[in-house]
Coordinates of C-alpha atoms in Angstrom, one line a residue:
X28 CA -5.4 -23.4 -27.0
X29 CA -8.6 -21.5 -26.8
X30 CA -12.1 -22.8 -26.0
X31 CA -13.0 -26.4 -26.2
X32 CA -14.9 -27.4 -29.2
X33 CA -13.7 -24.5 -31.4
X34 CA -12.5 -25.5 -34.8
X35 CA -8.8 -25.1 -34.9
X36 CA -6.2 -25.5 -37.5
X37 CA -3.4 -27.9 -36.7
X38 CA -0.3 -26.2 -35.3
X39 CA 3.1 -26.7 -36.8
X40 CA 4.5 -28.1 -33.6
X41 CA 3.0 -29.7 -30.5
X42 CA 3.8 -28.6 -27.0
X43 CA 3.1 -29.5 -23.4
X44 CA 0.7 -27.3 -21.7
X45 CA 0.6 -26.6 -18.0
X46 CA -2.7 -25.4 -16.5
X47 CA -2.5 -22.5 -14.1
X48 CA -5.2 -21.0 -12.1
X49 CA -5.5 -17.3 -11.7
X50 CA -7.4 -16.1 -8.7
X51 CA -9.3 -12.8 -8.7
X52 CA -10.0 -11.1 -5.5
X53 CA -12.9 -9.0 -4.3
X54 CA -12.0 -5.5 -3.2
X55 CA -13.3 -4.0 0.0
X56 CA -13.1 -0.3 0.0
X57 CA -12.3 2.2 2.7
X58 CA -14.5 5.1 3.6
X59 CA -13.9 7.9 6.0
X60 CA -14.1 7.0 9.6
X61 CA -15.1 9.3 12.4
X62 CA -11.6 9.5 13.8
X63 CA -10.2 10.4 10.4
X64 CA -12.8 13.1 9.8
X65 CA -11.8 14.7 13.1
X66 CA -8.1 14.1 12.5
X67 CA -8.0 16.8 9.9
X68 CA -8.6 19.4 12.6
X69 CA -6.3 17.8 15.0
X70 CA -9.1 16.8 17.4
X71 CA -9.2 13.4 19.1
X72 CA -12.9 12.4 19.5
X73 CA -12.2 11.0 22.9
X74 CA -10.5 14.1 24.3
X75 CA -13.7 15.8 25.4
X76 CA -14.8 12.9 27.5
X77 CA -11.3 12.3 28.8
X78 CA -10.8 15.8 30.1
X79 CA -14.3 16.7 31.2
X80 CA -15.5 13.3 32.4
X81 CA -12.3 11.7 33.5
X82 CA -9.7 12.0 36.3
X83 CA -9.2 15.7 35.9
X84 CA -12.9 16.3 36.3
X85 CA -13.2 14.5 39.6
X86 CA -10.0 16.0 40.9
X87 CA -11.5 19.4 40.4
X88 CA -14.5 18.4 42.5
X89 CA -12.2 17.2 45.3
X90 CA -10.3 20.4 45.2
X91 CA -13.5 22.3 45.7
X92 CA -14.5 20.0 48.6
X93 CA -11.3 20.7 50.4
X94 CA -12.7 24.2 51.1
X95 CA -15.3 22.6 53.4
X96 CA -12.7 21.6 56.1
X97 CA -12.4 23.0 59.6
X98 CA -9.2 24.3 61.1
X99 CA -8.1 20.9 62.1
X100 CA -8.3 19.6 58.6
X101 CA -11.4 17.5 59.1
X102 CA -14.1 17.5 56.6
X103 CA -17.2 19.3 57.9
X104 CA -20.3 17.2 57.3
X105 CA -23.7 16.8 59.1
X106 CA -23.6 13.8 61.5
X107 CA -25.3 12.3 64.5
X108 CA -24.9 14.2 67.8
X109 CA -24.8 17.7 66.3
X110 CA -27.6 19.9 67.4
X111 CA -30.1 21.0 64.8
X112 CA -29.6 24.7 65.7
X113 CA -25.9 24.5 65.1
X114 CA -26.6 22.7 61.8
X115 CA -29.0 25.4 60.7
X116 CA -26.5 28.1 61.7
X117 CA -23.8 26.4 59.7
X118 CA -26.0 26.1 56.6
X119 CA -26.9 29.8 56.8
X120 CA -23.2 30.7 57.2
X121 CA -22.1 28.6 54.2
X122 CA -25.2 29.0 51.9
X123 CA -23.3 31.1 49.3
X124 CA -20.5 28.6 49.2
X125 CA -22.8 25.7 48.8
X126 CA -24.8 27.4 46.0
X127 CA -21.6 28.2 44.2
X128 CA -20.5 24.6 44.5
X129 CA -23.7 23.2 43.1
X130 CA -23.7 25.7 40.2
X131 CA -20.2 24.8 39.3
X132 CA -21.0 21.1 39.4
X133 CA -24.0 21.7 37.2
X134 CA -21.8 23.7 34.8
X135 CA -19.4 20.8 34.5
X136 CA -22.2 18.2 33.9
X137 CA -23.8 20.5 31.3
X138 CA -20.4 21.0 29.5
X139 CA -19.8 17.2 29.6
X140 CA -23.2 16.5 28.1
X141 CA -22.6 19.1 25.4
X142 CA -19.2 17.5 24.4
X143 CA -20.8 14.0 24.3
X144 CA -23.6 15.3 22.0
X145 CA -21.1 17.1 19.7
X146 CA -18.9 14.0 19.2
X147 CA -21.9 11.7 19.0
X148 CA -23.3 13.7 16.1
X149 CA -19.9 13.6 14.4
X150 CA -19.8 9.8 14.8
X151 CA -23.4 9.6 13.5
X152 CA -22.4 11.6 10.4
X153 CA -19.4 9.3 9.9
X154 CA -21.7 6.2 10.2
X155 CA -24.0 7.6 7.6
X156 CA -20.9 8.1 5.4
X157 CA -20.0 4.4 5.9
X158 CA -23.4 3.3 5.0
X159 CA -23.6 5.4 1.8
X160 CA -20.2 4.2 0.7
X161 CA -21.4 0.7 0.4
X162 CA -23.1 1.8 -2.8
X163 CA -21.0 0.6 -5.7
X164 CA -21.1 4.1 -7.1
X165 CA -19.3 5.3 -4.0
X166 CA -16.4 2.9 -4.5
X167 CA -13.0 4.1 -3.3
X168 CA -14.3 7.2 -1.5
X169 CA -12.7 8.1 1.8
X170 CA -11.0 6.4 4.7
X171 CA -13.6 4.3 6.5
X172 CA -14.3 0.7 5.9
X173 CA -17.0 -1.6 4.3
X174 CA -17.1 -3.9 7.3
X175 CA -19.4 -3.0 10.2
X176 CA -17.9 -1.6 13.4
X177 CA -16.3 -4.2 15.6
X178 CA -14.2 -4.2 18.7
X179 CA -10.5 -3.2 18.3
X180 CA -8.3 -6.2 17.7
X181 CA -4.9 -6.1 19.5
X182 CA -2.5 -9.0 19.4
X183 CA 0.4 -7.3 21.1
X184 CA -1.0 -5.0 23.7
X185 CA 2.1 -5.0 25.9
X186 CA 4.4 -4.1 23.1
X187 CA 2.0 -1.3 21.9
X188 CA 2.1 0.2 25.4
X189 CA 5.9 0.0 25.4
X190 CA 6.0 1.6 21.9
X191 CA 3.7 4.4 23.0
X192 CA 5.9 5.2 26.0
X193 CA 9.1 5.1 23.9
X194 CA 7.6 7.4 21.3
X195 CA 6.5 9.9 24.0
X196 CA 10.1 9.9 25.5
X197 CA 11.6 10.6 22.0
X198 CA 9.1 13.4 21.2
X199 CA 11.6 16.2 22.0
X200 CA 14.9 14.3 21.6
X201 CA 17.2 14.5 18.6
X202 CA 17.1 11.5 16.3
X203 CA 20.0 9.1 17.1
X204 CA 19.1 6.9 14.1
X205 CA 18.1 8.1 10.7
X206 CA 16.1 5.8 8.5
X207 CA 15.2 8.7 6.3
X208 CA 18.5 8.0 4.5
X209 CA 20.1 5.1 2.7
X210 CA 22.5 3.5 5.2
X211 CA 25.0 2.3 2.6
X212 CA 26.8 4.9 0.5
X213 CA 27.7 2.5 -2.2
X214 CA 24.0 2.6 -3.3
X215 CA 24.7 6.0 -4.9
X216 CA 27.3 4.4 -7.2
X217 CA 24.7 2.7 -9.3
X218 CA 23.3 4.9 -12.1
X219 CA 20.5 4.4 -14.7
X220 CA 21.8 3.4 -18.1
X221 CA 19.3 1.0 -19.7
X222 CA 18.6 3.5 -22.4
X223 CA 22.2 3.8 -23.6
X224 CA 23.1 2.3 -26.9
X225 CA 25.9 -0.3 -26.9
X226 CA 27.8 -1.8 -29.8
X227 CA 26.3 -5.2 -29.0
X228 CA 22.7 -4.0 -29.1
X229 CA 20.5 -6.2 -31.2
X230 CA 18.5 -3.5 -32.9
X231 CA 15.5 -4.2 -35.1
X232 CA 15.5 -7.1 -37.6
X233 CA 15.5 -6.2 -41.3
X234 CA 12.3 -8.2 -41.7
X235 CA 9.5 -8.9 -39.2
X236 CA 8.3 -12.5 -38.7
X237 CA 4.8 -11.3 -38.0
X238 CA 2.7 -9.5 -35.4
X239 CA 2.4 -10.2 -31.6
X240 CA -0.8 -9.1 -29.9
X241 CA -1.1 -9.1 -26.1
X242 CA -4.2 -8.8 -24.0
X243 CA -2.9 -8.5 -20.4
X244 CA -4.9 -9.4 -17.3
X245 CA -4.7 -8.2 -13.7
X246 CA -4.3 -4.7 -12.3
X247 CA -2.0 -1.8 -13.1
X248 CA 1.2 -3.5 -11.9
X249 CA 0.6 -6.9 -13.4
X250 CA -0.2 -5.3 -16.7
X251 CA 3.0 -3.2 -16.6
X252 CA 5.1 -6.4 -16.2
X253 CA 3.2 -8.0 -19.1
X254 CA 3.9 -5.0 -21.4
X255 CA 7.6 -5.2 -20.8
X256 CA 7.7 -9.0 -21.1
X257 CA 5.8 -8.6 -24.4
X258 CA 8.5 -6.2 -25.7
X259 CA 11.2 -8.7 -24.9
X260 CA 9.3 -11.6 -26.6
X261 CA 8.7 -9.5 -29.7
X262 CA 12.4 -8.7 -29.9
X263 CA 13.3 -12.4 -29.3
X264 CA 11.0 -13.6 -32.1
X265 CA 11.8 -10.7 -34.5
X266 CA 8.2 -9.7 -34.4
X267 CA 6.2 -6.4 -34.6
X268 CA 4.4 -5.6 -31.4
X269 CA 0.8 -4.4 -31.6
X270 CA 0.2 -1.9 -28.8
X271 CA -1.0 -4.1 -25.8
X272 CA -4.6 -4.3 -24.8
X273 CA -5.9 -4.7 -21.2
X274 CA -8.6 -7.3 -20.4
X275 CA -11.7 -6.1 -18.7
X276 CA -12.2 -7.9 -15.4
X277 CA -15.5 -8.3 -13.4
X278 CA -13.3 -8.0 -10.3
X279 CA -11.4 -4.8 -11.2
X280 CA -14.3 -3.4 -13.3
X281 CA -11.8 -1.0 -15.1
X282 CA -12.3 -0.5 -18.8
X283 CA -9.0 1.5 -19.0
X284 CA -6.7 0.7 -22.0
X285 CA -3.0 1.5 -22.7
X286 CA -3.6 5.0 -23.8
X287 CA -5.7 5.9 -20.7
X288 CA -2.7 5.2 -18.5
X289 CA 0.5 5.5 -20.6
X290 CA 1.6 7.9 -23.3
X291 CA 1.3 5.8 -26.5
X292 CA 3.5 7.9 -28.9
X293 CA 6.2 8.3 -26.2
X294 CA 6.3 4.6 -25.6
X295 CA 6.7 3.9 -29.4
X296 CA 9.3 6.6 -29.8
X297 CA 11.5 5.4 -27.0
X298 CA 11.6 1.8 -28.3
X299 CA 11.7 2.6 -32.0
X300 CA 15.3 1.5 -32.3
X301 CA 14.6 -1.8 -30.7
X302 CA 11.4 -3.1 -32.0
X303 CA 8.6 -2.1 -34.4
X304 CA 5.4 -1.1 -32.6
X305 CA 2.0 -0.4 -34.3
X306 CA -1.3 0.6 -32.9
X307 CA -3.4 -1.8 -34.9
X308 CA -3.1 -5.0 -36.9
X309 CA -3.0 -4.5 -40.7
X310 CA -6.5 -4.9 -42.3
X311 CA -5.7 -8.2 -43.9
X312 CA -4.9 -9.8 -40.5
X313 CA -7.8 -8.1 -38.7
X314 CA -10.2 -10.1 -40.7
X315 CA -8.7 -13.5 -39.5
X316 CA -10.3 -15.6 -36.8
X317 CA -7.3 -15.8 -34.5
X318 CA -8.6 -18.7 -32.5
X319 CA -9.7 -20.7 -35.5
X320 CA -6.3 -20.6 -37.2
X321 CA -4.6 -21.7 -33.9
X322 CA -2.9 -18.4 -33.1
X323 CA -4.6 -17.8 -29.7
X324 CA -2.2 -18.6 -26.9
X325 CA -3.5 -18.6 -23.3
X326 CA -1.7 -18.9 -20.0
X327 CA -2.5 -22.6 -20.0
X328 CA -0.4 -23.0 -23.2
X329 CA 2.8 -21.5 -21.8
X330 CA 4.2 -22.3 -18.4
X331 CA 4.8 -19.7 -15.8
X332 CA 8.3 -18.1 -15.9
X333 CA 8.9 -19.7 -19.4
X334 CA 12.4 -19.7 -20.9
X335 CA 13.3 -18.1 -24.3
X336 CA 13.6 -21.6 -25.8
X337 CA 10.0 -22.3 -24.9
X338 CA 8.9 -19.4 -27.1
X339 CA 11.3 -20.3 -30.0
X340 CA 10.1 -23.9 -29.9
X341 CA 6.3 -23.5 -29.5
X342 CA 5.4 -19.9 -30.5
X343 CA 7.7 -19.1 -33.4
X344 CA 6.4 -21.8 -35.7
X345 CA 2.8 -20.5 -35.3
X346 CA 4.0 -16.9 -35.9
X347 CA 5.9 -17.9 -39.1
X348 CA 2.9 -19.8 -40.4
X349 CA 0.0 -17.5 -39.5
X350 CA 1.9 -14.2 -39.3
X351 CA 0.1 -13.3 -36.1
X352 CA -0.1 -14.7 -32.5
X353 CA -2.3 -13.4 -29.7
X354 CA -1.2 -13.9 -26.1
X355 CA -4.3 -13.9 -23.8
X356 CA -3.6 -13.2 -20.2
X357 CA 0.2 -13.3 -20.3
X358 CA 0.7 -13.2 -16.6
X359 CA 4.3 -13.7 -15.6
X360 CA 4.9 -15.8 -18.7
X361 CA 8.6 -14.9 -19.2
X362 CA 11.3 -15.9 -16.7
X363 CA 14.2 -13.7 -15.7
X364 CA 17.0 -16.2 -16.2
X365 CA 18.5 -17.5 -18.4
X366 CA 17.8 -14.6 -20.7
X367 CA 20.2 -12.8 -23.2
X368 CA 21.6 -9.6 -21.7
X369 CA 20.2 -7.5 -24.5
X370 CA 16.7 -8.7 -23.7
X371 CA 17.1 -8.0 -20.0
X372 CA 18.3 -4.5 -20.9
X373 CA 15.3 -4.1 -23.2
X374 CA 13.0 -5.0 -20.3
X375 CA 14.6 -2.4 -18.1
X376 CA 14.4 0.2 -20.9
X377 CA 10.7 -0.5 -21.3
X378 CA 9.9 -0.4 -17.5
X379 CA 12.0 2.5 -16.4
X380 CA 12.1 4.7 -19.6
X381 CA 9.3 4.0 -22.1
X382 CA 6.3 3.8 -19.8
X383 CA 5.2 7.3 -18.8
X384 CA 1.9 8.1 -17.3
X385 CA -0.5 10.3 -19.3
X386 CA -0.7 14.0 -18.4
X387 CA -4.0 13.5 -16.6
X388 CA -2.4 11.2 -14.1
X389 CA 0.8 13.2 -13.9
X390 CA -1.1 16.4 -13.1
X391 CA -3.2 14.9 -10.3
X392 CA -0.2 13.0 -9.0
X393 CA 1.7 16.3 -8.8
X394 CA -1.1 17.8 -6.9
X395 CA -1.2 14.9 -4.5
X396 CA 2.5 15.2 -3.8
X397 CA 2.1 19.0 -3.2
X398 CA -0.7 18.3 -0.7
X399 CA 1.4 15.7 1.1
X400 CA 4.6 17.7 1.3
X401 CA 3.3 21.3 1.7
X402 CA 6.9 22.5 2.1
X403 CA 9.4 22.9 -0.8
X404 CA 11.4 19.8 -1.6
X405 CA 14.3 19.6 -4.0
X406 CA 13.4 18.2 -7.4
X407 CA 14.9 14.8 -8.1
X408 CA 15.3 12.6 -11.1
X409 CA 12.7 10.3 -9.6
X410 CA 10.1 13.1 -9.6
X411 CA 10.9 14.2 -13.1
X412 CA 10.5 10.7 -14.5
X413 CA 7.1 10.2 -12.9
X414 CA 5.6 13.7 -13.1
X415 CA 7.2 15.0 -16.3
X416 CA 6.3 18.7 -16.8
X417 CA 3.9 18.7 -13.8
X418 CA 6.6 18.9 -11.2
X419 CA 5.0 20.5 -8.1
X420 CA 6.2 24.1 -7.5
X421 CA 5.8 25.9 -4.3
X422 CA 6.4 29.7 -4.2
X423 CA 8.5 31.2 -1.4
X424 CA 5.4 32.8 0.0
X425 CA 3.6 29.4 0.1
X426 CA 6.8 27.9 1.5
X427 CA 6.9 30.4 4.4
X428 CA 3.2 30.1 5.2
X429 CA 3.0 26.3 4.8
X430 CA 2.3 24.2 7.9
X431 CA 3.1 20.5 7.5
X432 CA 5.9 18.1 6.7
X433 CA 8.6 18.5 4.2
X434 CA 9.1 14.8 4.1
X435 CA 6.8 11.8 4.4
X436 CA 6.8 8.0 4.6
X437 CA 4.7 5.9 2.2
X438 CA 3.3 2.6 3.4
X439 CA 1.9 -0.2 1.3
X440 CA 0.0 -2.2 3.8
X441 CA -1.0 -5.5 2.2
X442 CA -3.8 -6.5 4.6
X443 CA -6.8 -6.8 2.2
X444 CA -9.4 -9.5 2.7
X445 CA -8.2 -11.7 -0.2
X446 CA -4.7 -11.8 1.2
X447 CA -5.9 -12.4 4.8
X448 CA -8.3 -15.2 3.7
X449 CA -5.9 -17.0 1.4
X450 CA -3.1 -17.0 4.0
X451 CA -5.1 -19.4 6.3
X452 CA -3.4 -17.5 9.3
X453 CA -5.0 -16.5 12.6
X454 CA -5.1 -12.8 13.2
X455 CA -6.7 -12.7 16.7
X456 CA -10.2 -11.7 15.6
X457 CA -11.9 -14.7 17.3
X458 CA -14.6 -17.0 16.0
X459 CA -16.4 -14.2 14.0
X460 CA -13.3 -13.5 12.0
X461 CA -12.6 -17.2 11.4
X462 CA -16.2 -17.8 10.1
X463 CA -16.0 -14.7 7.9
X464 CA -12.7 -15.6 6.3
X465 CA -13.9 -19.2 5.7
X466 CA -17.0 -18.0 4.0
X467 CA -14.8 -15.7 1.8
X468 CA -12.5 -18.7 0.9
X469 CA -15.5 -20.8 -0.1
X470 CA -16.7 -18.2 -2.5
X471 CA -13.5 -16.9 -4.0
X472 CA -11.0 -19.7 -3.6
X473 CA -12.8 -23.0 -4.3
X474 CA -9.6 -24.7 -5.5
X475 CA -8.0 -23.9 -2.2
X476 CA -10.9 -25.4 -0.3
X477 CA -10.7 -28.6 -2.4
X478 CA -6.9 -28.8 -1.8
X479 CA -7.5 -28.5 1.9
X480 CA -9.9 -31.5 1.8
X481 CA -7.2 -33.8 0.5
X482 CA -4.1 -32.6 2.3
X483 CA -3.2 -31.9 5.9
X484 CA -3.3 -28.1 6.4
X485 CA -0.4 -26.4 8.1
X486 CA -1.5 -24.9 11.4
X487 CA -1.9 -21.1 11.7
X488 CA 0.9 -21.0 14.3
X489 CA 3.3 -22.8 12.0
X490 CA 2.3 -20.5 9.0
X491 CA 3.2 -17.5 11.2
X492 CA 6.4 -19.1 12.2
X493 CA 7.3 -19.7 8.6
X494 CA 6.7 -16.0 7.7
X495 CA 3.7 -16.7 5.5
X496 CA 1.2 -14.4 7.3
X497 CA 0.5 -10.9 6.0
X498 CA 1.6 -8.2 8.5
X499 CA -1.3 -6.6 10.4
X500 CA -1.4 -2.8 10.8
X501 CA -0.5 -3.3 14.4
X502 CA 2.7 -5.2 13.4
X503 CA 3.6 -2.5 10.9
X504 CA 3.2 0.2 13.5
X505 CA 5.5 -1.7 15.9
X506 CA 8.2 -2.0 13.2
X507 CA 8.0 1.8 12.5
X508 CA 8.1 2.5 16.3
X509 CA 11.2 0.2 16.7
X510 CA 12.9 2.1 13.9
X511 CA 12.5 5.3 15.8
X512 CA 10.0 7.1 13.5
X513 CA 8.4 9.8 15.7
X514 CA 4.7 10.0 16.5
X515 CA 4.2 13.1 14.3
X516 CA 5.6 11.2 11.2
X517 CA 3.4 12.0 8.2
X518 CA 2.4 8.6 6.6
X519 CA 0.7 8.1 3.2
X520 CA -1.2 4.8 3.1
X521 CA -1.4 3.3 -0.4
X522 CA -4.4 1.2 -1.5
X523 CA -6.5 1.8 1.6
X524 CA -8.4 -1.6 1.4
X525 CA -7.7 -2.7 4.9
X526 CA -9.5 -5.8 6.2
X527 CA -11.3 -5.3 9.5
X528 CA -11.5 -1.5 9.1
X529 CA -11.0 0.7 12.1
X530 CA -10.9 -2.3 14.4
X531 CA -7.5 -3.1 12.8
X532 CA -6.3 0.4 12.1
X533 CA -6.8 1.7 15.7
X534 CA -3.6 0.2 17.1
X535 CA -1.7 1.8 14.2
X536 CA -3.3 5.3 14.5
X537 CA -2.8 5.2 18.3
X538 CA 0.9 5.4 17.6
X539 CA 0.8 7.3 14.2
X540 CA -2.2 9.5 13.9
X541 CA -1.0 11.5 10.9
X542 CA -2.2 9.0 8.3
X543 CA -3.5 10.2 4.9
X544 CA -4.6 8.6 1.6
X545 CA -5.3 10.0 -1.9
X546 CA -9.0 10.1 -0.9
X547 CA -8.4 12.4 2.1
X548 CA -5.9 14.7 0.2
X549 CA -7.8 15.2 -3.0
X550 CA -11.3 16.6 -3.3
X551 CA -14.2 14.6 -4.7
X552 CA -14.1 16.7 -7.9
X553 CA -10.4 16.1 -8.3
X554 CA -11.0 12.3 -7.9
X555 CA -14.1 12.2 -10.1
X556 CA -12.2 11.6 -13.4
X557 CA -10.7 8.5 -11.8
X558 CA -13.9 7.1 -10.4
X559 CA -14.4 3.4 -11.4
X560 CA -10.9 3.3 -13.0
X561 CA -9.0 1.3 -10.4
X562 CA -5.8 1.1 -12.4
X563 CA -5.7 4.9 -12.8
X564 CA -6.2 5.3 -9.1
X565 CA -3.4 2.7 -8.5
X566 CA -1.2 4.9 -10.7
X567 CA -1.6 7.8 -8.2
X568 CA -0.6 5.4 -5.4
X569 CA 2.4 4.4 -7.5
X570 CA 3.5 8.0 -7.8
X571 CA 3.0 8.8 -4.1
X572 CA 4.9 5.7 -3.0
X573 CA 7.8 6.0 -5.5
X574 CA 8.4 9.7 -4.8
X575 CA 8.2 9.4 -1.0
X576 CA 11.2 10.1 1.2
X577 CA 10.9 6.5 2.7
X578 CA 8.9 3.7 1.3
X579 CA 7.8 0.9 3.7
X580 CA 6.3 -2.4 2.4
X581 CA 4.8 -5.2 4.4
X582 CA 4.9 -7.9 1.6
X583 CA 7.8 -8.1 -0.7
X584 CA 5.9 -10.3 -3.0
X585 CA 3.4 -7.6 -3.9
X586 CA 3.7 -6.3 -7.5
X587 CA 3.2 -2.7 -6.4
X588 CA 5.9 -2.9 -3.7
X589 CA 8.3 -4.7 -6.1
X590 CA 7.9 -2.2 -8.9
X591 CA 8.0 0.9 -6.6
X592 CA 11.1 -0.4 -4.8
X593 CA 12.8 -1.1 -8.2
X594 CA 11.9 2.4 -9.5
X595 CA 13.4 3.9 -6.3
X596 CA 16.6 1.9 -6.7
X597 CA 16.9 2.9 -10.4
X598 CA 16.2 6.6 -10.1
X599 CA 16.8 7.2 -6.4
X600 CA 20.5 8.0 -6.7
X601 CA 21.1 6.1 -3.4
X602 CA 18.8 8.5 -1.6
X603 CA 15.5 6.7 -1.7
X604 CA 15.5 4.2 1.2
X605 CA 13.0 1.3 1.2
X606 CA 12.1 -0.7 4.3
X607 CA 11.5 -4.5 3.8
X608 CA 10.6 -6.5 6.9
X609 CA 11.6 -10.1 6.9
X610 CA 8.3 -11.7 7.9
X611 CA 9.9 -14.9 9.2
X612 CA 12.4 -13.1 11.4
X613 CA 9.8 -10.6 12.6
X614 CA 7.5 -13.5 13.5
X615 CA 10.3 -15.0 15.7
X616 CA 10.8 -11.6 17.4
X617 CA 7.0 -11.0 18.0
X618 CA 6.6 -14.6 19.4
X619 CA 8.4 -13.2 22.5
X620 CA 6.0 -10.3 22.9
X621 CA 5.0 -11.2 26.4
X622 CA 8.6 -10.9 27.8
X623 CA 10.8 -9.0 25.4
X624 CA 12.1 -5.6 26.6
X625 CA 11.5 -2.7 24.3
X626 CA 15.2 -1.9 23.8
X627 CA 15.8 -5.6 22.8
X628 CA 12.9 -5.4 20.4
X629 CA 14.2 -2.2 18.8
X630 CA 17.7 -3.7 18.3
X631 CA 16.5 -6.9 16.7
X632 CA 14.0 -5.1 14.3
X633 CA 16.7 -2.6 13.3
X634 CA 19.1 -5.4 12.4
X635 CA 16.4 -7.1 10.4
X636 CA 15.6 -3.9 8.4
X637 CA 19.3 -3.0 7.8
X638 CA 20.0 -6.5 6.5
X639 CA 17.3 -5.9 3.9
X640 CA 18.8 -2.6 2.9
X641 CA 22.2 -4.0 2.0
X642 CA 23.3 -3.1 -1.5
X643 CA 23.3 -6.3 -3.6
X644 CA 23.6 -7.1 -7.3
X645 CA 20.6 -8.9 -8.7
X646 CA 20.7 -12.6 -8.1
X647 CA 19.9 -15.3 -10.7
X648 CA 16.2 -15.7 -11.2
X649 CA 15.4 -12.4 -9.3
X650 CA 13.0 -9.9 -10.8
X651 CA 14.9 -7.2 -12.8
X652 CA 11.9 -4.9 -12.2
X653 CA 12.4 -5.1 -8.5
X654 CA 16.2 -5.4 -8.4
X655 CA 17.7 -3.5 -11.3
X656 CA 21.2 -3.3 -9.9
X657 CA 22.9 -5.4 -12.6
X658 CA 25.1 -4.7 -15.6
X659 CA 22.2 -5.2 -18.0
X660 CA 20.2 -2.4 -16.3
X661 CA 22.4 0.0 -14.4
X662 CA 26.0 1.1 -14.6
X663 CA 28.3 1.2 -11.6
X664 CA 30.7 4.1 -11.2
X665 CA 34.1 3.6 -9.5

């Protein structure tokens, strides 16, 4: 444990250590693109050229030329064999008409040039925004993208055209399917109850065995899991928990600590009957060299998804001898099964009841929700838990004057560069994309590169067939289209770090143009307190996703998606649907993109989504944070 060469005291018991490698990914940040900057006013930047320089424009010219026909319907034009005198007479007779025609044509060309210059200047302004945002100080601002502009990438052009036609047909039709609601009524029978006291509750031990310190790595959601796992381990070992710390990462570059994100006193008060929690180590233990006495425990010292017996056998003796242990990293270091029911329940109590965002995050989160919804929406238990006393309130006057949606869909689109590069999949971007992703892998995933040198890689086509490829924005749009979400659906995009930028998002926005993020809904001054605090920004995304009317994920393995879906299950009262595509099944459906009819595509996608929405009790080994429907966490009414 610890660094090599450091003087260490012998530990009471030996243990086998398994090395694990943690990969850190480089973030690529979105900035505002030209189409988004115009989207706020409802203007498509191509409309001016389409109307004034396209088919309608030339039709108007042909209509005017029809006026130069004789009585027989033939077009009157100068030609051989016509006497010059007659030609001059004709010109004199029609000089006013010709002058009017040329003036009208000149007017159209002038107007066309004007529209081109207007939209060109807007695009230029957007480009300058893109350039400025590459400054590290502009990190996280807007909706555009770090990567240079590149041609739009489409993998399923035929299906996109079919989807566009289907959405146009449904524009004024009544919804026959409603994915805005949970499809299974039994979902509402499960109620939150992890905070209820039971006769079998362990309670606090009479005497503490020592202190447990945790320095958690990762981002907001990884740290949240580490906190609740630490609470369970402290209870298991009859230890006092020191308020967890968060490691600073050169990747996340976020110095936030527990008290910057969660309410410390509230956390301690909610768990006071279960474990002792203190903010700092006692002075006599602070002076100790934790590493030198052998009390520093890294992720290399404890295997991933470790069992309770592993902690009792290898950690408890150190705790009893030194009165303190320090877990460094603590990423996913406690398994879900087998675990005593009381410890599972304590995990749920920690995650769903004890961790409340600080007022600063709640207040801006409430403002964000108000900007998204615009119309009044009934207050739910889900909103109260996340926003506390900052529940958005809209007056009747505002409600009547508001223009916008009363409901929205939140989408967590996991198509960041690290995900795309690590997957080894092909996303249709050609040689440039392959070279770019290979270069990224060589810098950020050296162990993956070494492994590929000694093993036969699985082909990109096979990886896609196995469901191991992240869904592209285009694929996500096709799924939403197949489910019948209308074109005007208001969509909140969480994260906003999309690889490929507008070249990847264009197929999505062509079907669903009403796309917003926290950067487009909040002003720069409102976002300023969160600048350079990625975990606090992630908390705003967590709130917007968890309180949405529908939450759609593209990768069920994502920590944000898992925690948000679990929160919606726990507090949603059976009225917070989550859409989980099965990537393997979807890949099989999309493999027929060149021949499949749209109605068949719709039917197969809907069956896939509905299968994922079935109400199930948590299976063995499954995350209790993602699937809290189990006796240890929720209570089922008859």
